Every structure is written in structure tokens, then in C-alpha cells.
Amino acid sequence: GGIITQTPKFLIGQEGQKLTLKCQQNFNHDTMYWYRQDSGKGLRLIYYSITENDLQKGDLSEGYDASREKKSSFSLTVTSAQKNEMAVFLCASSIALGGYEQYFGPGTRLTVL
Amino acid sequence: QQKVQQSPESLIVPEGAMTSLNCTFSDSASQYFAWYRQHSGKAPKALMSIFSNGEKEEGRFTIHLNKASLHFSLHIRDSQPSDSALYLCAVSDNAGAKLTFGGGTRLTVRP
């Protein structure tokens, strides 16, 4: 089996600050995703990457940047943190894009002061 | 753009009951349908998935899919307190690519 690691577990920033969240997977999966989950709600797709060096915008990409440094890692940057985007950010990976199970990391909880 | 909605938002059932969770979607050409379960403070985990119309059973869990009605559901037989969680349905787009998740149903099973 594999594992997805997200760092940090908790991230506290000031309004307007640029913040970076990191994700690593050892499944050797091609496709990785970033989702945002507001308190107890569903998941909204921010960015995804079909394979190394690929980036695709999701439905919620405004205010975020992403980087797929290598096959195993995928970073998300909040370009200017806002109080209304306090949420849990979840990273996931799957073998490929499409009808394949997505495996999720434990999440990074973002607090904006 | 795919729209996915779940009902009810929350549900409380007694232990041993049959639980039914619903999911509607907007694109009849969607190809892949899945349910994920998220226990409190944990990561979502895939529960079951289906590609074609009909029914699929795995243990106490059954998925029904009716593409013409734009509806699929999850049924839990003999619900257990350990089934208490947030249930998320997910539907692919018509290219069978990225998933759109519903807003979730919070299930509580009372002992």
C-alpha cells in the first residue's frame, strides 16, 4: 500500500499572505489533485495534474497556484490568503484521470487571522 | 458544468436500520459514479463505484444507478454506529475525467 503525506497539518497565516501547502505520494500514481473542503461540506476541485509537468484548473482555481515538481509531489499556493477561505485542503492521487479510485491525504487546515 | 446534489443533508437512524442516501447529477453522459465515506477528522475513502445502470452490492452496501433519471443512491443494510460519517457522492464528467463531488450527507447511527 501507499500513503499520501500533507505538510503542514495546520497552517496559520495573516490576511494577504502567500502560503504554500505541500503533498507527497508514494503510490507512483500519475494524477494528483487539490480539493478544498469547507467545514463539514463537500469537496471542490482547485487544481489537478494528469501527469508530471501538467497542470489543469479546477472549478475553484482563482486565488490559487499549483506546481507539480515531480511525479510524487504536488504543491498548492494560496496567493493572498483571505478569511473566507479558511478550510481543510485535501490532496489526492489516482492511477490516472477518469474512473479510478482517488486516495486522499489527511489534509491541511488553514486558518487566516 | 456538472452539478451534483445530495439529499438529505443529515440523517439520524437507529442501529440496525436500512439507510438510503441520494445523489442527483446534471449530465446524463456522465460515465463514473462513486461514493466516498469520511469519518470525522479523517480523509475521505472510496466506498463503492459503478459505471453502468443497475445495482451493485458489496456486503451491507448497495449502489443503484439510473442514468435516465440522473439519480444514484447508496443503501446501507443493518446500519452500525461505525457507519456514522459524512458520505460524499462523486460523478465524473462526460469524458470520464475529473470528478465533481456532492455537498455530502452527514449520517449518525444511534446505538
PDB file of N, CA, C and O in Angstrom, chain A residues 28-103:
ATOM      1  N   ASN A  28       3.095   5.978  -6.656  1.00  0.00           N
ATOM      2  CA  ASN A  28       3.542   6.044  -8.048  1.00  0.00           C
ATOM      3  C   ASN A  28       2.380   6.347  -8.996  1.00  0.00           C
ATOM      4  O   ASN A  28       2.359   5.897 -10.152  1.00  0.00           O
ATOM      5  N   HIS A  29       1.405   7.107  -8.496  1.00  0.00           N
ATOM      6  CA  HIS A  29       0.256   7.494  -9.306  1.00  0.00           C
ATOM      7  C   HIS A  29       0.621   8.632 -10.245  1.00  0.00           C
ATOM      8  O   HIS A  29       1.418   9.519  -9.907  1.00  0.00           O
ATOM      9  N   ASP A  30      -0.024   8.629 -11.437  1.00  0.00           N
ATOM     10  CA  ASP A  30       0.222   9.695 -12.402  1.00  0.00           C
ATOM     11  C   ASP A  30      -0.525  10.981 -12.042  1.00  0.00           C
ATOM     12  O   ASP A  30      -0.022  12.073 -12.249  1.00  0.00           O
ATOM     13  N   THR A  31      -1.755  10.852 -11.545  1.00  0.00           N
ATOM     14  CA  THR A  31      -2.645  12.009 -11.404  1.00  0.00           C
ATOM     15  C   THR A  31      -2.774  12.433  -9.940  1.00  0.00           C
ATOM     16  O   THR A  31      -2.924  11.595  -9.056  1.00  0.00           O
ATOM     17  N   MET A  32      -2.686  13.734  -9.730  1.00  0.00           N
ATOM     18  CA  MET A  32      -2.830  14.289  -8.378  1.00  0.00           C
ATOM     19  C   MET A  32      -3.810  15.447  -8.396  1.00  0.00           C
ATOM     20  O   MET A  32      -4.007  16.104  -9.437  1.00  0.00           O
ATOM     21  N   TYR A  33      -4.426  15.703  -7.232  1.00  0.00           N
ATOM     22  CA  TYR A  33      -5.500  16.682  -7.123  1.00  0.00           C
ATOM     23  C   TYR A  33      -5.349  17.504  -5.842  1.00  0.00           C
ATOM     24  O   TYR A  33      -4.837  17.005  -4.846  1.00  0.00           O
ATOM     25  N   TRP A  34      -5.850  18.734  -5.891  1.00  0.00           N
ATOM     26  CA  TRP A  34      -6.050  19.538  -4.692  1.00  0.00           C
ATOM     27  C   TRP A  34      -7.533  19.895  -4.603  1.00  0.00           C
ATOM     28  O   TRP A  34      -8.114  20.417  -5.560  1.00  0.00           O
ATOM     29  N   TYR A  35      -8.129  19.629  -3.409  1.00  0.00           N
ATOM     30  CA  TYR A  35      -9.517  19.972  -3.136  1.00  0.00           C
ATOM     31  C   TYR A  35      -9.572  20.877  -1.909  1.00  0.00           C
ATOM     32  O   TYR A  35      -8.725  20.807  -1.020  1.00  0.00           O
ATOM     33  N   ARG A  36     -10.618  21.681  -1.863  1.00  0.00           N
ATOM     34  CA  ARG A  36     -10.908  22.459  -0.662  1.00  0.00           C
ATOM     35  C   ARG A  36     -12.219  21.929  -0.067  1.00  0.00           C
ATOM     36  O   ARG A  36     -13.198  21.701  -0.790  1.00  0.00           O
ATOM     37  N   GLN A  37     -12.219  21.758   1.275  1.00  0.00           N
ATOM     38  CA  GLN A  37     -13.407  21.296   1.974  1.00  0.00           C
ATOM     39  C   GLN A  37     -13.740  22.301   3.062  1.00  0.00           C
ATOM     40  O   GLN A  37     -13.028  22.392   4.072  1.00  0.00           O
ATOM     41  N   ASP A  38     -14.796  23.064   2.852  1.00  0.00           N
ATOM     42  CA  ASP A  38     -15.291  23.956   3.891  1.00  0.00           C
ATOM     43  C   ASP A  38     -16.004  23.124   4.943  1.00  0.00           C
ATOM     44  O   ASP A  38     -16.513  22.040   4.650  1.00  0.00           O
ATOM     45  N   SER A  39     -16.098  23.638   6.138  1.00  0.00           N
ATOM     46  CA  SER A  39     -16.497  22.891   7.325  1.00  0.00           C
ATOM     47  C   SER A  39     -17.655  21.922   7.096  1.00  0.00           C
ATOM     48  O   SER A  39     -18.791  22.338   6.900  1.00  0.00           O
ATOM     49  N   GLY A  40     -17.370  20.606   7.141  1.00  0.00           N
ATOM     50  CA  GLY A  40     -18.404  19.588   7.030  1.00  0.00           C
ATOM     51  C   GLY A  40     -19.106  19.513   5.701  1.00  0.00           C
ATOM     52  O   GLY A  40     -20.164  18.893   5.591  1.00  0.00           O
ATOM     53  N   LYS A  41     -18.514  20.138   4.665  1.00  0.00           N
ATOM     54  CA  LYS A  41     -19.184  20.192   3.360  1.00  0.00           C
ATOM     55  C   LYS A  41     -18.476  19.280   2.353  1.00  0.00           C
ATOM     56  O   LYS A  41     -17.586  18.518   2.691  1.00  0.00           O
ATOM     57  N   GLY A  42     -18.924  19.386   1.102  1.00  0.00           N
ATOM     58  CA  GLY A  42     -18.333  18.582   0.034  1.00  0.00           C
ATOM     59  C   GLY A  42     -16.985  19.124  -0.408  1.00  0.00           C
ATOM     60  O   GLY A  42     -16.479  20.108   0.130  1.00  0.00           O
ATOM     61  N   LEU A  43     -16.408  18.462  -1.399  1.00  0.00           N
ATOM     62  CA  LEU A  43     -15.078  18.809  -1.898  1.00  0.00           C
ATOM     63  C   LEU A  43     -15.191  19.611  -3.191  1.00  0.00           C
ATOM     64  O   LEU A  43     -15.969  19.256  -4.073  1.00  0.00           O
ATOM     65  N   ARG A  44     -14.382  20.661  -3.289  1.00  0.00           N
ATOM     66  CA  ARG A  44     -14.343  21.441  -4.526  1.00  0.00           C
ATOM     67  C   ARG A  44     -12.930  21.378  -5.102  1.00  0.00           C
ATOM     68  O   ARG A  44     -11.964  21.631  -4.388  1.00  0.00           O
ATOM     69  N   LEU A  45     -12.855  21.077  -6.383  1.00  0.00           N
ATOM     70  CA  LEU A  45     -11.581  20.866  -7.046  1.00  0.00           C
ATOM     71  C   LEU A  45     -10.911  22.198  -7.350  1.00  0.00           C
ATOM     72  O   LEU A  45     -11.499  23.071  -7.997  1.00  0.00           O
ATOM     73  N   ILE A  46      -9.653  22.338  -6.910  1.00  0.00           N
ATOM     74  CA  ILE A  46      -8.907  23.574  -7.125  1.00  0.00           C
ATOM     75  C   ILE A  46      -8.005  23.432  -8.342  1.00  0.00           C
ATOM     76  O   ILE A  46      -8.084  24.204  -9.295  1.00  0.00           O
ATOM     77  N   TYR A  47      -7.121  22.454  -8.300  1.00  0.00           N
ATOM     78  CA  TYR A  47      -6.208  22.157  -9.403  1.00  0.00           C
ATOM     79  C   TYR A  47      -6.024  20.648  -9.473  1.00  0.00           C
ATOM     80  O   TYR A  47      -6.159  19.947  -8.481  1.00  0.00           O
ATOM     81  N   TYR A  48      -5.697  20.158 -10.672  1.00  0.00           N
ATOM     82  CA  TYR A  48      -5.264  18.786 -10.801  1.00  0.00           C
ATOM     83  C   TYR A  48      -4.149  18.691 -11.837  1.00  0.00           C
ATOM     84  O   TYR A  48      -3.950  19.611 -12.639  1.00  0.00           O
ATOM     85  N   SER A  49      -3.428  17.579 -11.774  1.00  0.00           N
ATOM     86  CA  SER A  49      -2.289  17.369 -12.652  1.00  0.00           C
ATOM     87  C   SER A  49      -2.368  15.941 -13.169  1.00  0.00           C
ATOM     88  O   SER A  49      -2.312  14.989 -12.398  1.00  0.00           O
ATOM     89  N   ILE A  50      -2.519  15.806 -14.477  1.00  0.00           N
ATOM     90  CA  ILE A  50      -2.721  14.484 -15.070  1.00  0.00           C
ATOM     91  C   ILE A  50      -1.442  13.661 -15.002  1.00  0.00           C
ATOM     92  O   ILE A  50      -1.460  12.457 -14.774  1.00  0.00           O
ATOM     93  N   THR A  51      -0.320  14.339 -15.196  1.00  0.00           N
ATOM     94  CA  THR A  51       0.964  13.672 -15.117  1.00  0.00           C
ATOM     95  C   THR A  51       2.018  14.722 -14.770  1.00  0.00           C
ATOM     96  O   THR A  51       1.703  15.910 -14.704  1.00  0.00           O
ATOM     97  N   GLU A  52       3.242  14.291 -14.550  1.00  0.00           N
ATOM     98  CA  GLU A  52       4.313  15.226 -14.201  1.00  0.00           C
ATOM     99  C   GLU A  52       4.388  16.351 -15.234  1.00  0.00           C
ATOM    100  O   GLU A  52       4.245  16.113 -16.433  1.00  0.00           O
ATOM    101  N   ASN A  53       4.560  17.580 -14.756  1.00  0.00           N
ATOM    102  CA  ASN A  53       4.671  18.784 -15.586  1.00  0.00           C
ATOM    103  C   ASN A  53       3.357  19.233 -16.219  1.00  0.00           C
ATOM    104  O   ASN A  53       3.343  20.123 -17.059  1.00  0.00           O
ATOM    105  N   ASP A  54       2.253  18.622 -15.831  1.00  0.00           N
ATOM    106  CA  ASP A  54       0.942  19.049 -16.312  1.00  0.00           C
ATOM    107  C   ASP A  54       0.180  19.763 -15.199  1.00  0.00           C
ATOM    108  O   ASP A  54       0.297  19.397 -14.028  1.00  0.00           O
ATOM    109  N   LEU A  55      -0.579  20.802 -15.557  1.00  0.00           N
ATOM    110  CA  LEU A  55      -1.430  21.496 -14.591  1.00  0.00           C
ATOM    111  C   LEU A  55      -2.753  21.817 -15.253  1.00  0.00           C
ATOM    112  O   LEU A  55      -2.775  22.328 -16.378  1.00  0.00           O
ATOM    113  N   GLN A  56      -3.849  21.532 -14.532  1.00  0.00           N
ATOM    114  CA  GLN A  56      -5.185  21.833 -15.044  1.00  0.00           C
ATOM    115  C   GLN A  56      -5.965  22.558 -13.965  1.00  0.00           C
ATOM    116  O   GLN A  56      -5.921  22.163 -12.786  1.00  0.00           O
ATOM    117  N   LYS A  57      -6.706  23.589 -14.354  1.00  0.00           N
ATOM    118  CA  LYS A  57      -7.513  24.323 -13.384  1.00  0.00           C
ATOM    119  C   LYS A  57      -8.810  23.583 -13.097  1.00  0.00           C
ATOM    120  O   LYS A  57      -9.442  23.032 -14.010  1.00  0.00           O
ATOM    121  N   GLY A  58      -9.191  23.598 -11.826  1.00  0.00           N
ATOM    122  CA  GLY A  58     -10.486  23.073 -11.441  1.00  0.00           C
ATOM    123  C   GLY A  58     -11.502  24.187 -11.364  1.00  0.00           C
ATOM    124  O   GLY A  58     -11.298  25.281 -11.907  1.00  0.00           O
ATOM    125  N   ASP A  59     -12.594  23.934 -10.651  1.00  0.00           N
ATOM    126  CA  ASP A  59     -13.684  24.909 -10.582  1.00  0.00           C
ATOM    127  C   ASP A  59     -13.375  26.086  -9.656  1.00  0.00           C
ATOM    128  O   ASP A  59     -14.051  27.114  -9.706  1.00  0.00           O
ATOM    129  N   LEU A  60     -12.354  25.918  -8.778  1.00  0.00           N
ATOM    130  CA  LEU A  60     -12.115  26.909  -7.733  1.00  0.00           C
ATOM    131  C   LEU A  60     -10.687  27.440  -7.787  1.00  0.00           C
ATOM    132  O   LEU A  60     -10.095  27.744  -6.779  1.00  0.00           O
ATOM    133  N   SER A  61     -10.117  27.589  -8.986  1.00  0.00           N
ATOM    134  CA  SER A  61      -8.696  27.885  -9.097  1.00  0.00           C
ATOM    135  C   SER A  61      -8.327  29.349  -8.824  1.00  0.00           C
ATOM    136  O   SER A  61      -7.157  29.648  -8.533  1.00  0.00           O
ATOM    137  N   GLU A  62      -9.293  30.254  -8.901  1.00  0.00           N
ATOM    138  CA  GLU A  62      -8.964  31.673  -8.712  1.00  0.00           C
ATOM    139  C   GLU A  62      -8.445  31.919  -7.307  1.00  0.00           C
ATOM    140  O   GLU A  62      -9.074  31.545  -6.328  1.00  0.00           O
ATOM    141  N   GLY A  63      -7.288  32.543  -7.202  1.00  0.00           N
ATOM    142  CA  GLY A  63      -6.671  32.827  -5.912  1.00  0.00           C
ATOM    143  C   GLY A  63      -5.650  31.775  -5.500  1.00  0.00           C
ATOM    144  O   GLY A  63      -5.065  31.871  -4.419  1.00  0.00           O
ATOM    145  N   TYR A  64      -5.450  30.781  -6.374  1.00  0.00           N
ATOM    146  CA  TYR A  64      -4.513  29.695  -6.083  1.00  0.00           C
ATOM    147  C   TYR A  64      -3.574  29.459  -7.266  1.00  0.00           C
ATOM    148  O   TYR A  64      -3.933  29.698  -8.413  1.00  0.00           O
ATOM    149  N   ASP A  65      -2.377  28.985  -6.971  1.00  0.00           N
ATOM    150  CA  ASP A  65      -1.449  28.475  -7.972  1.00  0.00           C
ATOM    151  C   ASP A  65      -1.047  27.070  -7.555  1.00  0.00           C
ATOM    152  O   ASP A  65      -1.147  26.718  -6.376  1.00  0.00           O
ATOM    153  N   ALA A  66      -0.582  26.283  -8.512  1.00  0.00           N
ATOM    154  CA  ALA A  66      -0.139  24.929  -8.184  1.00  0.00           C
ATOM    155  C   ALA A  66       1.134  24.620  -8.944  1.00  0.00           C
ATOM    156  O   ALA A  66       1.465  25.266  -9.953  1.00  0.00           O
ATOM    157  N   SER A  67       1.849  23.616  -8.439  1.00  0.00           N
ATOM    158  CA  SER A  67       3.106  23.216  -9.074  1.00  0.00           C
ATOM    159  C   SER A  67       3.291  21.721  -8.900  1.00  0.00           C
ATOM    160  O   SER A  67       3.228  21.216  -7.775  1.00  0.00           O
ATOM    161  N   ARG A  68       3.548  21.017 -10.009  1.00  0.00           N
ATOM    162  CA  ARG A  68       3.822  19.573  -9.938  1.00  0.00           C
ATOM    163  C   ARG A  68       5.323  19.420 -10.178  1.00  0.00           C
ATOM    164  O   ARG A  68       5.805  19.306 -11.294  1.00  0.00           O
ATOM    165  N   GLU A  69       6.064  19.420  -9.069  1.00  0.00           N
ATOM    166  CA  GLU A  69       7.532  19.456  -9.163  1.00  0.00           C
ATOM    167  C   GLU A  69       8.077  18.155  -9.736  1.00  0.00           C
ATOM    168  O   GLU A  69       9.054  18.142 -10.482  1.00  0.00           O
ATOM    169  N   LYS A  70       7.494  17.051  -9.307  1.00  0.00           N
ATOM    170  CA  LYS A  70       7.887  15.746  -9.812  1.00  0.00           C
ATOM    171  C   LYS A  70       6.693  14.826  -9.660  1.00  0.00           C
ATOM    172  O   LYS A  70       5.655  15.231  -9.129  1.00  0.00           O
ATOM    173  N   LYS A  71       6.794  13.602 -10.109  1.00  0.00           N
ATOM    174  CA  LYS A  71       5.650  12.707 -10.124  1.00  0.00           C
ATOM    175  C   LYS A  71       5.055  12.532  -8.736  1.00  0.00           C
ATOM    176  O   LYS A  71       3.849  12.440  -8.575  1.00  0.00           O
ATOM    177  N   SER A  72       5.904  12.517  -7.736  1.00  0.00           N
ATOM    178  CA  SER A  72       5.433  12.206  -6.393  1.00  0.00           C
ATOM    179  C   SER A  72       4.962  13.419  -5.599  1.00  0.00           C
ATOM    180  O   SER A  72       4.428  13.244  -4.505  1.00  0.00           O
ATOM    181  N   SER A  73       5.166  14.636  -6.096  1.00  0.00           N
ATOM    182  CA  SER A  73       4.813  15.786  -5.272  1.00  0.00           C
ATOM    183  C   SER A  73       4.013  16.839  -6.030  1.00  0.00           C
ATOM    184  O   SER A  73       4.202  17.047  -7.235  1.00  0.00           O
ATOM    185  N   PHE A  74       3.130  17.488  -5.284  1.00  0.00           N
ATOM    186  CA  PHE A  74       2.196  18.463  -5.863  1.00  0.00           C
ATOM    187  C   PHE A  74       1.982  19.538  -4.806  1.00  0.00           C
ATOM    188  O   PHE A  74       1.577  19.226  -3.685  1.00  0.00           O
ATOM    189  N   SER A  75       2.291  20.797  -5.138  1.00  0.00           N
ATOM    190  CA  SER A  75       2.173  21.881  -4.168  1.00  0.00           C
ATOM    191  C   SER A  75       1.040  22.814  -4.555  1.00  0.00           C
ATOM    192  O   SER A  75       0.733  22.973  -5.750  1.00  0.00           O
ATOM    193  N   LEU A  76       0.455  23.434  -3.551  1.00  0.00           N
ATOM    194  CA  LEU A  76      -0.608  24.420  -3.772  1.00  0.00           C
ATOM    195  C   LEU A  76      -0.215  25.703  -3.067  1.00  0.00           C
ATOM    196  O   LEU A  76       0.194  25.664  -1.893  1.00  0.00           O
ATOM    197  N   THR A  77      -0.325  26.838  -3.751  1.00  0.00           N
ATOM    198  CA  THR A  77      -0.035  28.137  -3.143  1.00  0.00           C
ATOM    199  C   THR A  77      -1.302  28.971  -3.090  1.00  0.00           C
ATOM    200  O   THR A  77      -2.000  29.124  -4.110  1.00  0.00           O
ATOM    201  N   VAL A  78      -1.594  29.471  -1.903  1.00  0.00           N
ATOM    202  CA  VAL A  78      -2.658  30.459  -1.736  1.00  0.00           C
ATOM    203  C   VAL A  78      -1.994  31.811  -1.985  1.00  0.00           C
ATOM    204  O   VAL A  78      -1.114  32.208  -1.221  1.00  0.00           O
ATOM    205  N   THR A  79      -2.384  32.502  -3.036  1.00  0.00           N
ATOM    206  CA  THR A  79      -1.607  33.673  -3.464  1.00  0.00           C
ATOM    207  C   THR A  79      -1.791  34.874  -2.543  1.00  0.00           C
ATOM    208  O   THR A  79      -0.871  35.660  -2.343  1.00  0.00           O
ATOM    209  N   SER A  80      -2.971  35.011  -1.934  1.00  0.00           N
ATOM    210  CA  SER A  80      -3.248  36.109  -0.998  1.00  0.00           C
ATOM    211  C   SER A  80      -4.367  35.640  -0.075  1.00  0.00           C
ATOM    212  O   SER A  80      -5.543  35.753  -0.411  1.00  0.00           O
ATOM    213  N   ALA A  81      -3.968  35.107   1.090  1.00  0.00           N
ATOM    214  CA  ALA A  81      -4.936  34.451   1.973  1.00  0.00           C
ATOM    215  C   ALA A  81      -6.058  35.400   2.405  1.00  0.00           C
ATOM    216  O   ALA A  81      -5.812  36.560   2.761  1.00  0.00           O
ATOM    217  N   GLN A  82      -7.264  34.882   2.385  1.00  0.00           N
ATOM    218  CA  GLN A  82      -8.449  35.638   2.797  1.00  0.00           C
ATOM    219  C   GLN A  82      -9.170  34.894   3.906  1.00  0.00           C
ATOM    220  O   GLN A  82      -9.164  33.650   3.947  1.00  0.00           O
ATOM    221  N   LYS A  83      -9.849  35.635   4.777  1.00  0.00           N
ATOM    222  CA  LYS A  83     -10.548  34.995   5.896  1.00  0.00           C
ATOM    223  C   LYS A  83     -11.621  34.025   5.409  1.00  0.00           C
ATOM    224  O   LYS A  83     -11.906  33.019   6.054  1.00  0.00           O
ATOM    225  N   ASN A  84     -12.232  34.292   4.268  1.00  0.00           N
ATOM    226  CA  ASN A  84     -13.327  33.415   3.815  1.00  0.00           C
ATOM    227  C   ASN A  84     -12.833  32.137   3.137  1.00  0.00           C
ATOM    228  O   ASN A  84     -13.647  31.353   2.628  1.00  0.00           O
ATOM    229  N   GLU A  85     -11.530  31.918   3.144  1.00  0.00           N
ATOM    230  CA  GLU A  85     -11.068  30.637   2.593  1.00  0.00           C
ATOM    231  C   GLU A  85     -10.442  29.748   3.657  1.00  0.00           C
ATOM    232  O   GLU A  85      -9.690  28.836   3.354  1.00  0.00           O
ATOM    233  N   MET A  86     -10.806  29.999   4.898  1.00  0.00           N
ATOM    234  CA  MET A  86     -10.416  29.073   5.967  1.00  0.00           C
ATOM    235  C   MET A  86     -11.152  27.758   5.733  1.00  0.00           C
ATOM    236  O   MET A  86     -12.385  27.725   5.635  1.00  0.00           O
ATOM    237  N   ALA A  87     -10.388  26.691   5.601  1.00  0.00           N
ATOM    238  CA  ALA A  87     -10.951  25.399   5.220  1.00  0.00           C
ATOM    239  C   ALA A  87      -9.890  24.324   5.427  1.00  0.00           C
ATOM    240  O   ALA A  87      -8.761  24.619   5.826  1.00  0.00           O
ATOM    241  N   VAL A  88     -10.273  23.091   5.127  1.00  0.00           N
ATOM    242  CA  VAL A  88      -9.304  21.992   5.064  1.00  0.00           C
ATOM    243  C   VAL A  88      -8.985  21.750   3.591  1.00  0.00           C
ATOM    244  O   VAL A  88      -9.892  21.652   2.759  1.00  0.00           O
ATOM    245  N   PHE A  89      -7.700  21.693   3.272  1.00  0.00           N
ATOM    246  CA  PHE A  89      -7.255  21.445   1.912  1.00  0.00           C
ATOM    247  C   PHE A  89      -6.771  20.002   1.822  1.00  0.00           C
ATOM    248  O   PHE A  89      -5.892  19.575   2.570  1.00  0.00           O
ATOM    249  N   LEU A  90      -7.383  19.259   0.911  1.00  0.00           N
ATOM    250  CA  LEU A  90      -7.106  17.831   0.763  1.00  0.00           C
ATOM    251  C   LEU A  90      -6.386  17.560  -0.553  1.00  0.00           C
ATOM    252  O   LEU A  90      -6.800  18.028  -1.603  1.00  0.00           O
ATOM    253  N   CYS A  91      -5.331  16.793  -0.461  1.00  0.00           N
ATOM    254  CA  CYS A  91      -4.593  16.335  -1.638  1.00  0.00           C
ATOM    255  C   CYS A  91      -5.016  14.897  -1.909  1.00  0.00           C
ATOM    256  O   CYS A  91      -5.278  14.120  -0.975  1.00  0.00           O
ATOM    257  N   ALA A  92      -5.091  14.518  -3.176  1.00  0.00           N
ATOM    258  CA  ALA A  92      -5.457  13.152  -3.540  1.00  0.00           C
ATOM    259  C   ALA A  92      -4.644  12.715  -4.751  1.00  0.00           C
ATOM    260  O   ALA A  92      -4.091  13.553  -5.482  1.00  0.00           O
ATOM    261  N   SER A  93      -4.584  11.415  -4.957  1.00  0.00           N
ATOM    262  CA  SER A  93      -3.923  10.895  -6.160  1.00  0.00           C
ATOM    263  C   SER A  93      -4.705   9.698  -6.693  1.00  0.00           C
ATOM    264  O   SER A  93      -5.471   9.053  -5.958  1.00  0.00           O
ATOM    265  N   SER A  94      -4.540   9.413  -7.979  1.00  0.00           N
ATOM    266  CA  SER A  94      -5.143   8.228  -8.587  1.00  0.00           C
ATOM    267  C   SER A  94      -4.219   7.732  -9.688  1.00  0.00           C
ATOM    268  O   SER A  94      -3.348   8.465 -10.164  1.00  0.00           O
ATOM    269  N   ILE A  95      -4.432   6.478 -10.091  1.00  0.00           N
ATOM    270  CA  ILE A  95      -3.581   5.866 -11.118  1.00  0.00           C
ATOM    271  C   ILE A  95      -3.578   6.717 -12.377  1.00  0.00           C
ATOM    272  O   ILE A  95      -2.543   6.945 -12.999  1.00  0.00           O
ATOM    273  N   ALA A  96      -4.768   7.184 -12.767  1.00  0.00           N
ATOM    274  CA  ALA A  96      -4.909   8.004 -13.955  1.00  0.00           C
ATOM    275  C   ALA A  96      -6.165   8.837 -13.781  1.00  0.00           C
ATOM    276  O   ALA A  96      -6.906   8.681 -12.808  1.00  0.00           O
ATOM    277  N   LEU A  97      -6.398   9.740 -14.736  1.00  0.00           N
ATOM    278  CA  LEU A  97      -7.610  10.542 -14.713  1.00  0.00           C
ATOM    279  C   LEU A  97      -8.768   9.656 -15.167  1.00  0.00           C
ATOM    280  O   LEU A  97      -8.611   8.810 -16.040  1.00  0.00           O
ATOM    281  N   GLY A  98      -9.921   9.841 -14.565  1.00  0.00           N
ATOM    282  CA  GLY A  98     -11.086   9.073 -15.002  1.00  0.00           C
ATOM    283  C   GLY A  98     -11.659   8.244 -13.875  1.00  0.00           C
ATOM    284  O   GLY A  98     -11.574   8.588 -12.710  1.00  0.00           O
ATOM    285  N   GLY A  99     -12.240   7.140 -14.222  1.00  0.00           N
ATOM    286  CA  GLY A  99     -12.963   6.311 -13.263  1.00  0.00           C
ATOM    287  C   GLY A  99     -12.071   5.448 -12.398  1.00  0.00           C
ATOM    288  O   GLY A  99     -12.197   4.217 -12.389  1.00  0.00           O
ATOM    289  N   TYR A 100     -11.176   6.076 -11.690  1.00  0.00           N
ATOM    290  CA  TYR A 100     -10.279   5.354 -10.797  1.00  0.00           C
ATOM    291  C   TYR A 100     -10.416   5.910  -9.393  1.00  0.00           C
ATOM    292  O   TYR A 100     -10.626   7.109  -9.204  1.00  0.00           O
ATOM    293  N   GLU A 101     -10.225   5.049  -8.410  1.00  0.00           N
ATOM    294  CA  GLU A 101     -10.313   5.470  -7.025  1.00  0.00           C
ATOM    295  C   GLU A 101      -9.284   6.545  -6.727  1.00  0.00           C
ATOM    296  O   GLU A 101      -8.121   6.450  -7.137  1.00  0.00           O
ATOM    297  N   GLN A 102      -9.727   7.573  -6.012  1.00  0.00           N
ATOM    298  CA  GLN A 102      -8.804   8.603  -5.549  1.00  0.00           C
ATOM    299  C   GLN A 102      -8.457   8.310  -4.093  1.00  0.00           C
ATOM    300  O   GLN A 102      -9.337   8.004  -3.284  1.00  0.00           O
ATOM    301  N   TYR A 103      -7.168   8.413  -3.787  1.00  0.00           N
ATOM    302  CA  TYR A 103      -6.670   8.213  -2.433  1.00  0.00           C
ATOM    303  C   TYR A 103      -6.330   9.585  -1.863  1.00  0.00           C
ATOM    304  O   TYR A 103      -5.608  10.356  -2.499  1.00  0.00           O
TER     305      TYR A 103
END
